[in-house]
Amino acid sequence: MFSQQLVNGITAGGMYALIALGYTMVYGILKIINFAHGDIFMIGSFIGLFLVKQIHLGLIPAMLISMAIVAFLGIVVERVAYRPLRNSAKIAPLLSALGVSIFLTNFAQLVWGTQTRAFPSSFQIKTFQVGNVALSSMQIYTLLVCILLMVGLYLFVQKSKLGVAMRATSHSVENARLMGINVDTIISLTFGIGSALAAAAGILVGLYYDAVYPVMGYTAGLKAFTAAVLGGIGSIPGAMLGGLLLGVFENLGAAYISMGYRDAIAFGLLIIILLIKPTGLLGKNIQQKV
């Protein structure tokens, strides 16, 4: 049972990690929490569902188009809801994020209704037996997509010029501006990339659990935020590690203790980590002059 739950946990954790990356990237630059991120994840899932079910696209084209549309949505949200409040008190962008979250949830209910919708799969799901572990083709597909996207993001941030600009902006917005970096463009790019990853996660979650509904972003957003804080919010490797650990501990706790304690285990783990290491597993202490 342990091996099986470990595989299930890594699969769920990979999806948590994709969503958590959006939280940690935005926080790394603006030092704010985008609480609308979970609802952006939900919109990506619904767009993917529409493209697969109504337009009859394959999963890969549907995912790429959904990621592009939701990336644009993320940029619009940043431009409308965050940029005008960038120099305001910290509570202002937080309230704005909550407003965007409520708007997106109600928009989804208006357009797609309140009922849960099944996500059709365009390929036959097979199960492979590896020792004592049953591994489905859906889990393999999910893990591959998560790994490719996370590795791609890491290489982009570490190797590309835009990635260097993002890291410089994360280190100091003012210094980055003095070095000639277009900070507004970099911040919009960060929102776009984080939103695109959330859209991919939305489609994977819809496929994996065969369910898409307007309030799915609330729980997923909280879990992903927990993963980001667990790994060290502001750290991209930390978000990946936090997502994987959260998924593993959730599944192990549900299997060995009770399914009813699944959420309690996740948030209990967060409390323990914050008590022991408040900056998260890979977070760093930052000294500031007051």
mmCIF file of C-alpha atoms in Angstrom:
data_model
loop_
_atom_site.group_PDB
_atom_site.id
_atom_site.type_symbol
_atom_site.label_atom_id
_atom_site.label_comp_id
_atom_site.label_asym_id
_atom_site.label_seq_id
_atom_site.Cartn_x
_atom_site.Cartn_y
_atom_site.Cartn_z
ATOM 1 C CA MET A 1 0.000 0.000 0.000
ATOM 2 C CA PHE A 2 2.849 2.392 0.805
ATOM 3 C CA SER A 3 4.315 2.217 -2.713
ATOM 4 C CA GLN A 4 0.914 2.674 -4.313
ATOM 5 C CA GLN A 5 0.056 5.703 -2.183
ATOM 6 C CA LEU A 6 3.513 7.140 -2.833
ATOM 7 C CA VAL A 7 2.886 7.042 -6.592
ATOM 8 C CA ASN A 8 -0.607 8.518 -6.147
ATOM 9 C CA GLY A 9 0.822 11.247 -3.934
ATOM 10 C CA ILE A 10 3.566 12.185 -6.385
ATOM 11 C CA THR A 11 0.966 12.439 -9.159
ATOM 12 C CA ALA A 12 -1.280 14.735 -7.103
ATOM 13 C CA GLY A 13 1.766 16.628 -5.844
ATOM 14 C CA GLY A 14 2.925 17.373 -9.378
ATOM 15 C CA MET A 15 -0.390 19.101 -10.072
ATOM 16 C CA TYR A 16 -0.185 21.029 -6.794
ATOM 17 C CA ALA A 17 3.324 22.116 -7.745
ATOM 18 C CA LEU A 18 2.218 23.541 -11.101
ATOM 19 C CA ILE A 19 -0.371 25.732 -9.386
ATOM 20 C CA ALA A 20 1.995 26.646 -6.536
ATOM 21 C CA LEU A 21 4.545 27.988 -9.028
ATOM 22 C CA GLY A 22 2.173 30.813 -9.920
ATOM 23 C CA TYR A 23 1.869 31.859 -6.283
ATOM 24 C CA THR A 24 5.599 31.729 -5.640
ATOM 25 C CA MET A 25 6.619 33.552 -8.837
ATOM 26 C CA VAL A 26 4.287 36.483 -8.186
ATOM 27 C CA TYR A 27 5.282 36.676 -4.531
ATOM 28 C CA GLY A 28 8.957 36.494 -5.441
ATOM 29 C CA ILE A 29 8.673 39.731 -7.422
ATOM 30 C CA LEU A 30 5.797 41.751 -5.936
ATOM 31 C CA LYS A 31 5.713 40.285 -2.393
ATOM 32 C CA ILE A 32 1.932 39.872 -2.663
ATOM 33 C CA ILE A 33 -0.293 36.798 -2.768
ATOM 34 C CA ASN A 34 -2.451 36.421 -5.873
ATOM 35 C CA PHE A 35 -5.523 34.878 -4.256
ATOM 36 C CA ALA A 36 -7.279 34.879 -7.638
ATOM 37 C CA HIS A 37 -4.793 32.276 -8.874
ATOM 38 C CA GLY A 38 -6.982 29.317 -7.903
ATOM 39 C CA ASP A 39 -9.844 30.692 -9.978
ATOM 40 C CA ILE A 40 -7.523 31.246 -12.938
ATOM 41 C CA PHE A 41 -6.698 27.539 -12.614
ATOM 42 C CA MET A 42 -10.455 26.811 -12.740
ATOM 43 C CA ILE A 43 -10.964 28.957 -15.852
ATOM 44 C CA GLY A 44 -8.154 27.066 -17.576
ATOM 45 C CA SER A 45 -9.879 23.781 -16.808
ATOM 46 C CA PHE A 46 -13.185 24.989 -18.264
ATOM 47 C CA ILE A 47 -11.514 26.357 -21.404
ATOM 48 C CA GLY A 48 -9.761 23.015 -21.894
ATOM 49 C CA LEU A 49 -13.075 21.212 -21.408
ATOM 50 C CA PHE A 50 -14.729 23.435 -24.014
ATOM 51 C CA LEU A 51 -11.941 22.888 -26.546
ATOM 52 C CA VAL A 52 -11.971 19.121 -26.097
ATOM 53 C CA LYS A 53 -15.739 18.597 -25.884
ATOM 54 C CA GLN A 54 -17.131 21.280 -28.221
ATOM 55 C CA ILE A 55 -14.307 21.969 -30.675
ATOM 56 C CA HIS A 56 -13.118 18.307 -30.601
ATOM 57 C CA LEU A 57 -9.445 19.141 -30.260
ATOM 58 C CA GLY A 58 -6.893 16.675 -28.941
ATOM 59 C CA LEU A 59 -5.587 17.044 -25.412
ATOM 60 C CA ILE A 60 -2.225 18.536 -26.358
ATOM 61 C CA PRO A 61 -3.605 21.263 -28.695
ATOM 62 C CA ALA A 62 -6.388 21.999 -26.188
ATOM 63 C CA MET A 63 -3.852 22.345 -23.388
ATOM 64 C CA LEU A 64 -1.577 24.645 -25.399
ATOM 65 C CA ILE A 65 -4.460 26.895 -26.500
ATOM 66 C CA SER A 66 -5.885 26.976 -22.968
ATOM 67 C CA MET A 67 -2.469 27.917 -21.579
ATOM 68 C CA ALA A 68 -2.174 30.764 -24.114
ATOM 69 C CA ILE A 69 -5.671 32.124 -23.370
ATOM 70 C CA VAL A 70 -5.247 31.915 -19.612
ATOM 71 C CA ALA A 71 -1.768 33.472 -19.818
ATOM 72 C CA PHE A 72 -3.422 36.458 -21.505
ATOM 73 C CA LEU A 73 -6.084 36.456 -18.759
ATOM 74 C CA GLY A 74 -3.343 36.530 -16.116
ATOM 75 C CA ILE A 75 -1.705 39.515 -17.819
ATOM 76 C CA VAL A 76 -5.062 41.334 -17.949
ATOM 77 C CA VAL A 77 -5.667 40.629 -14.259
ATOM 78 C CA GLU A 78 -2.235 42.019 -13.398
ATOM 79 C CA ARG A 79 -2.797 45.125 -15.528
ATOM 80 C CA VAL A 80 -6.296 45.853 -14.207
ATOM 81 C CA ALA A 81 -6.307 44.615 -10.610
ATOM 82 C CA TYR A 82 -2.700 44.863 -9.417
ATOM 83 C CA ARG A 83 -0.664 47.443 -11.332
ATOM 84 C CA PRO A 84 -2.763 50.470 -10.242
ATOM 85 C CA LEU A 85 -2.355 49.331 -6.608
ATOM 86 C CA ARG A 86 1.338 48.481 -6.735
ATOM 87 C CA ASN A 87 2.359 51.423 -4.550
ATOM 88 C CA SER A 88 -0.659 51.223 -2.246
ATOM 89 C CA ALA A 89 -0.896 49.636 1.190
ATOM 90 C CA LYS A 90 -0.450 45.844 1.146
ATOM 91 C CA ILE A 91 -4.109 45.283 2.027
ATOM 92 C CA ALA A 92 -5.270 46.946 -1.227
ATOM 93 C CA PRO A 93 -3.960 44.332 -3.731
ATOM 94 C CA LEU A 94 -5.126 41.587 -1.354
ATOM 95 C CA LEU A 95 -8.694 42.903 -1.443
ATOM 96 C CA SER A 96 -8.419 43.384 -5.194
ATOM 97 C CA ALA A 97 -7.327 39.739 -5.563
ATOM 98 C CA LEU A 98 -10.310 38.556 -3.551
ATOM 99 C CA GLY A 99 -12.563 40.661 -5.760
ATOM 100 C CA VAL A 100 -11.095 39.122 -8.924
ATOM 101 C CA SER A 101 -11.543 35.657 -7.397
ATOM 102 C CA ILE A 102 -15.243 36.267 -6.700
ATOM 103 C CA PHE A 103 -15.737 37.750 -10.176
ATOM 104 C CA LEU A 104 -14.121 34.765 -11.942
ATOM 105 C CA THR A 105 -16.124 32.240 -9.897
ATOM 106 C CA ASN A 106 -19.410 33.965 -10.682
ATOM 107 C CA PHE A 107 -18.418 34.418 -14.321
ATOM 108 C CA ALA A 108 -17.789 30.658 -14.610
ATOM 109 C CA GLN A 109 -21.151 29.901 -12.985
ATOM 110 C CA LEU A 110 -22.890 32.272 -15.383
ATOM 111 C CA VAL A 111 -21.232 30.853 -18.509
ATOM 112 C CA TRP A 112 -20.945 27.134 -17.681
ATOM 113 C CA GLY A 113 -23.499 26.664 -14.911
ATOM 114 C CA THR A 114 -23.023 25.372 -11.383
ATOM 115 C CA GLN A 115 -23.106 21.637 -12.051
ATOM 116 C CA THR A 116 -20.070 19.352 -12.161
ATOM 117 C CA ARG A 117 -19.005 18.374 -15.675
ATOM 118 C CA ALA A 118 -17.096 15.272 -16.729
ATOM 119 C CA PHE A 119 -13.866 15.771 -18.656
ATOM 120 C CA PRO A 120 -13.770 13.462 -21.704
ATOM 121 C CA SER A 121 -10.530 11.634 -22.378
ATOM 122 C CA SER A 122 -9.370 11.184 -25.963
ATOM 123 C CA PHE A 123 -7.239 8.137 -25.190
ATOM 124 C CA GLN A 124 -7.909 4.784 -23.646
ATOM 125 C CA ILE A 125 -6.723 4.469 -20.062
ATOM 126 C CA LYS A 126 -4.637 1.370 -19.425
ATOM 127 C CA THR A 127 -3.209 0.049 -16.180
ATOM 128 C CA PHE A 128 0.315 -1.305 -15.872
ATOM 129 C CA GLN A 129 1.431 -3.466 -12.993
ATOM 130 C CA VAL A 130 4.960 -2.629 -11.776
ATOM 131 C CA GLY A 131 5.674 -4.957 -8.862
ATOM 132 C CA ASN A 132 2.995 -4.202 -6.293
ATOM 133 C CA VAL A 133 2.142 -0.825 -7.811
ATOM 134 C CA ALA A 134 -0.685 -0.275 -10.298
ATOM 135 C CA LEU A 135 0.251 2.625 -12.570
ATOM 136 C CA SER A 136 -2.376 3.958 -14.966
ATOM 137 C CA SER A 137 -1.624 5.598 -18.287
ATOM 138 C CA MET A 138 -3.374 8.713 -16.919
ATOM 139 C CA GLN A 139 -0.853 8.920 -14.078
ATOM 140 C CA ILE A 140 2.038 8.478 -16.489
ATOM 141 C CA TYR A 141 0.661 11.203 -18.759
ATOM 142 C CA THR A 142 0.092 13.546 -15.813
ATOM 143 C CA LEU A 143 3.573 12.990 -14.395
ATOM 144 C CA LEU A 144 5.240 13.497 -17.775
ATOM 145 C CA VAL A 145 3.409 16.775 -18.421
ATOM 146 C CA CYS A 146 4.171 18.059 -14.910
ATOM 147 C CA ILE A 147 7.858 17.149 -15.176
ATOM 148 C CA LEU A 148 8.227 18.691 -18.641
ATOM 149 C CA LEU A 149 6.568 21.951 -17.597
ATOM 150 C CA MET A 150 8.541 22.251 -14.352
ATOM 151 C CA VAL A 151 11.865 21.477 -16.014
ATOM 152 C CA GLY A 152 11.014 23.866 -18.850
ATOM 153 C CA LEU A 153 10.220 26.650 -16.382
ATOM 154 C CA TYR A 154 13.415 26.034 -14.412
ATOM 155 C CA LEU A 155 15.562 26.144 -17.561
ATOM 156 C CA PHE A 156 13.763 29.264 -18.793
ATOM 157 C CA VAL A 157 14.356 31.101 -15.517
ATOM 158 C CA GLN A 158 17.978 29.980 -15.212
ATOM 159 C CA LYS A 159 19.192 30.141 -18.815
ATOM 160 C CA SER A 160 17.206 32.716 -20.805
ATOM 161 C CA LYS A 161 17.661 36.502 -20.846
ATOM 162 C CA LEU A 162 14.069 36.995 -19.745
ATOM 163 C CA GLY A 163 14.683 34.535 -16.925
ATOM 164 C CA VAL A 164 17.715 36.519 -15.798
ATOM 165 C CA ALA A 165 15.566 39.667 -15.907
ATOM 166 C CA MET A 166 12.923 37.936 -13.804
ATOM 167 C CA ARG A 167 15.499 36.914 -11.201
ATOM 168 C CA ALA A 168 16.951 40.418 -11.147
ATOM 169 C CA THR A 169 13.493 41.924 -10.671
ATOM 170 C CA SER A 170 12.784 39.433 -7.915
ATOM 171 C CA HIS A 171 15.977 40.465 -6.147
ATOM 172 C CA SER A 172 15.250 44.197 -6.358
ATOM 173 C CA VAL A 173 12.640 45.946 -8.482
ATOM 174 C CA GLU A 174 14.372 49.319 -8.184
ATOM 175 C CA ASN A 175 17.824 48.003 -9.073
ATOM 176 C CA ALA A 176 16.386 46.086 -12.020
ATOM 177 C CA ARG A 177 14.776 49.285 -13.299
ATOM 178 C CA LEU A 178 18.082 51.127 -12.946
ATOM 179 C CA MET A 179 19.767 48.402 -15.027
ATOM 180 C CA GLY A 180 17.380 49.101 -17.896
ATOM 181 C CA ILE A 181 14.979 46.199 -17.337
ATOM 182 C CA ASN A 182 11.351 46.920 -18.227
ATOM 183 C CA VAL A 183 9.937 45.910 -14.863
ATOM 184 C CA ASP A 184 6.286 46.223 -15.934
ATOM 185 C CA THR A 185 6.858 43.800 -18.802
ATOM 186 C CA ILE A 186 8.637 41.320 -16.541
ATOM 187 C CA ILE A 187 5.848 41.428 -13.960
ATOM 188 C CA SER A 188 3.223 40.875 -16.668
ATOM 189 C CA LEU A 189 5.307 37.999 -18.046
ATOM 190 C CA THR A 190 5.454 36.458 -14.565
ATOM 191 C CA PHE A 191 1.675 36.591 -14.211
ATOM 192 C CA GLY A 192 1.278 35.133 -17.695
ATOM 193 C CA ILE A 193 3.632 32.196 -17.110
ATOM 194 C CA GLY A 194 2.131 31.404 -13.712
ATOM 195 C CA SER A 195 -1.390 31.503 -15.169
ATOM 196 C CA ALA A 196 -0.390 29.265 -18.097
ATOM 197 C CA LEU A 197 0.985 26.650 -15.690
ATOM 198 C CA ALA A 198 -2.236 26.852 -13.672
ATOM 199 C CA ALA A 199 -4.260 26.264 -16.856
ATOM 200 C CA ALA A 200 -2.221 23.141 -17.621
ATOM 201 C CA ALA A 201 -2.806 21.945 -14.059
ATOM 202 C CA GLY A 202 -6.535 22.649 -14.466
ATOM 203 C CA ILE A 203 -6.778 20.354 -17.474
ATOM 204 C CA LEU A 204 -4.732 17.651 -15.743
ATOM 205 C CA VAL A 205 -6.923 17.830 -12.635
ATOM 206 C CA GLY A 206 -10.072 17.699 -14.769
ATOM 207 C CA LEU A 207 -8.776 14.611 -16.552
ATOM 208 C CA TYR A 208 -7.420 12.905 -13.451
ATOM 209 C CA TYR A 209 -10.534 13.353 -11.306
ATOM 210 C CA ASP A 210 -12.980 13.463 -14.257
ATOM 211 C CA ALA A 211 -14.674 16.539 -12.795
ATOM 212 C CA VAL A 212 -14.741 20.268 -13.564
ATOM 213 C CA TYR A 213 -16.859 22.728 -11.557
ATOM 214 C CA PRO A 214 -16.816 26.495 -10.854
ATOM 215 C CA VAL A 215 -15.641 26.351 -7.228
ATOM 216 C CA MET A 216 -12.839 23.846 -7.831
ATOM 217 C CA GLY A 217 -10.291 26.654 -7.671
ATOM 218 C CA TYR A 218 -10.959 27.367 -3.985
ATOM 219 C CA THR A 219 -9.647 24.103 -2.542
ATOM 220 C CA ALA A 220 -6.946 23.661 -5.177
ATOM 221 C CA GLY A 221 -5.774 27.234 -4.619
ATOM 222 C CA LEU A 222 -5.519 26.758 -0.858
ATOM 223 C CA LYS A 223 -3.610 23.494 -1.283
ATOM 224 C CA ALA A 224 -1.234 25.053 -3.809
ATOM 225 C CA PHE A 225 -0.684 28.080 -1.568
ATOM 226 C CA THR A 226 0.087 25.663 1.268
ATOM 227 C CA ALA A 227 2.592 23.891 -0.981
ATOM 228 C CA ALA A 228 4.243 27.198 -1.909
ATOM 229 C CA VAL A 229 4.604 28.220 1.748
ATOM 230 C CA LEU A 230 5.736 24.706 2.692
ATOM 231 C CA GLY A 231 8.580 24.779 0.183
ATOM 232 C CA GLY A 232 9.469 28.418 0.819
ATOM 233 C CA ILE A 233 7.318 30.988 -0.948
ATOM 234 C CA GLY A 234 9.330 32.908 -3.508
ATOM 235 C CA SER A 235 11.458 29.843 -4.336
ATOM 236 C CA ILE A 236 10.651 28.014 -7.574
ATOM 237 C CA PRO A 237 12.372 24.750 -6.493
ATOM 238 C CA GLY A 238 10.627 25.192 -3.137
ATOM 239 C CA ALA A 239 7.194 25.297 -4.797
ATOM 240 C CA MET A 240 8.000 22.101 -6.701
ATOM 241 C CA LEU A 241 9.231 20.326 -3.572
ATOM 242 C CA GLY A 242 6.346 21.617 -1.461
ATOM 243 C CA GLY A 243 3.773 20.403 -3.973
ATOM 244 C CA LEU A 244 5.259 16.920 -4.154
ATOM 245 C CA LEU A 245 5.558 16.608 -0.365
ATOM 246 C CA LEU A 246 2.012 17.838 0.172
ATOM 247 C CA GLY A 247 0.609 15.323 -2.309
ATOM 248 C CA VAL A 248 2.565 12.436 -0.748
ATOM 249 C CA PHE A 249 1.637 13.256 2.852
ATOM 250 C CA GLU A 250 -2.010 13.784 1.912
ATOM 251 C CA ASN A 251 -2.305 10.400 0.245
ATOM 252 C CA LEU A 252 -0.363 8.548 2.932
ATOM 253 C CA GLY A 253 -2.476 10.153 5.646
ATOM 254 C CA ALA A 254 -5.715 9.372 3.835
ATOM 255 C CA ALA A 255 -4.654 5.729 3.392
ATOM 256 C CA TYR A 256 -3.255 5.028 6.858
ATOM 257 C CA ILE A 257 -5.373 7.327 9.046
ATOM 258 C CA SER A 258 -8.642 8.384 7.401
ATOM 259 C CA MET A 259 -9.840 9.996 4.197
ATOM 260 C CA GLY A 260 -11.727 12.509 6.322
ATOM 261 C CA TYR A 261 -8.456 13.898 7.705
ATOM 262 C CA ARG A 262 -6.953 14.542 4.263
ATOM 263 C CA ASP A 263 -7.184 18.343 4.458
ATOM 264 C CA ALA A 264 -6.320 18.426 8.170
ATOM 265 C CA ILE A 265 -3.107 16.516 7.445
ATOM 266 C CA ALA A 266 -2.125 18.980 4.708
ATOM 267 C CA PHE A 267 -2.617 22.094 6.823
ATOM 268 C CA GLY A 268 -1.241 20.401 9.945
ATOM 269 C CA LEU A 269 1.956 19.712 8.007
ATOM 270 C CA LEU A 270 2.110 23.384 7.072
ATOM 271 C CA ILE A 271 1.787 24.454 10.721
ATOM 272 C CA ILE A 272 4.552 22.076 11.808
ATOM 273 C CA ILE A 273 6.942 23.302 9.100
ATOM 274 C CA LEU A 274 6.242 26.948 9.921
ATOM 275 C CA LEU A 275 6.860 26.310 13.616
ATOM 276 C CA ILE A 276 10.173 24.601 12.888
ATOM 277 C CA LYS A 277 11.304 26.676 9.879
ATOM 278 C CA PRO A 278 9.080 29.719 9.242
ATOM 279 C CA THR A 279 10.688 30.467 5.873
ATOM 280 C CA GLY A 280 9.721 27.050 4.495
ATOM 281 C CA LEU A 281 11.973 24.189 3.476
ATOM 282 C CA LEU A 282 13.971 26.057 0.811
ATOM 283 C CA GLY A 283 13.166 29.627 1.813
ATOM 284 C CA LYS A 284 15.853 32.023 2.975
ATOM 285 C CA ASN A 285 15.864 34.621 5.714
ATOM 286 C CA ILE A 286 15.933 38.143 4.293
ATOM 287 C CA GLN A 287 17.375 40.950 6.380
ATOM 288 C CA GLN A 288 15.762 44.331 5.990
ATOM 289 C CA LYS A 289 16.756 47.689 7.415
ATOM 290 C CA VAL A 290 13.939 49.325 9.337
#
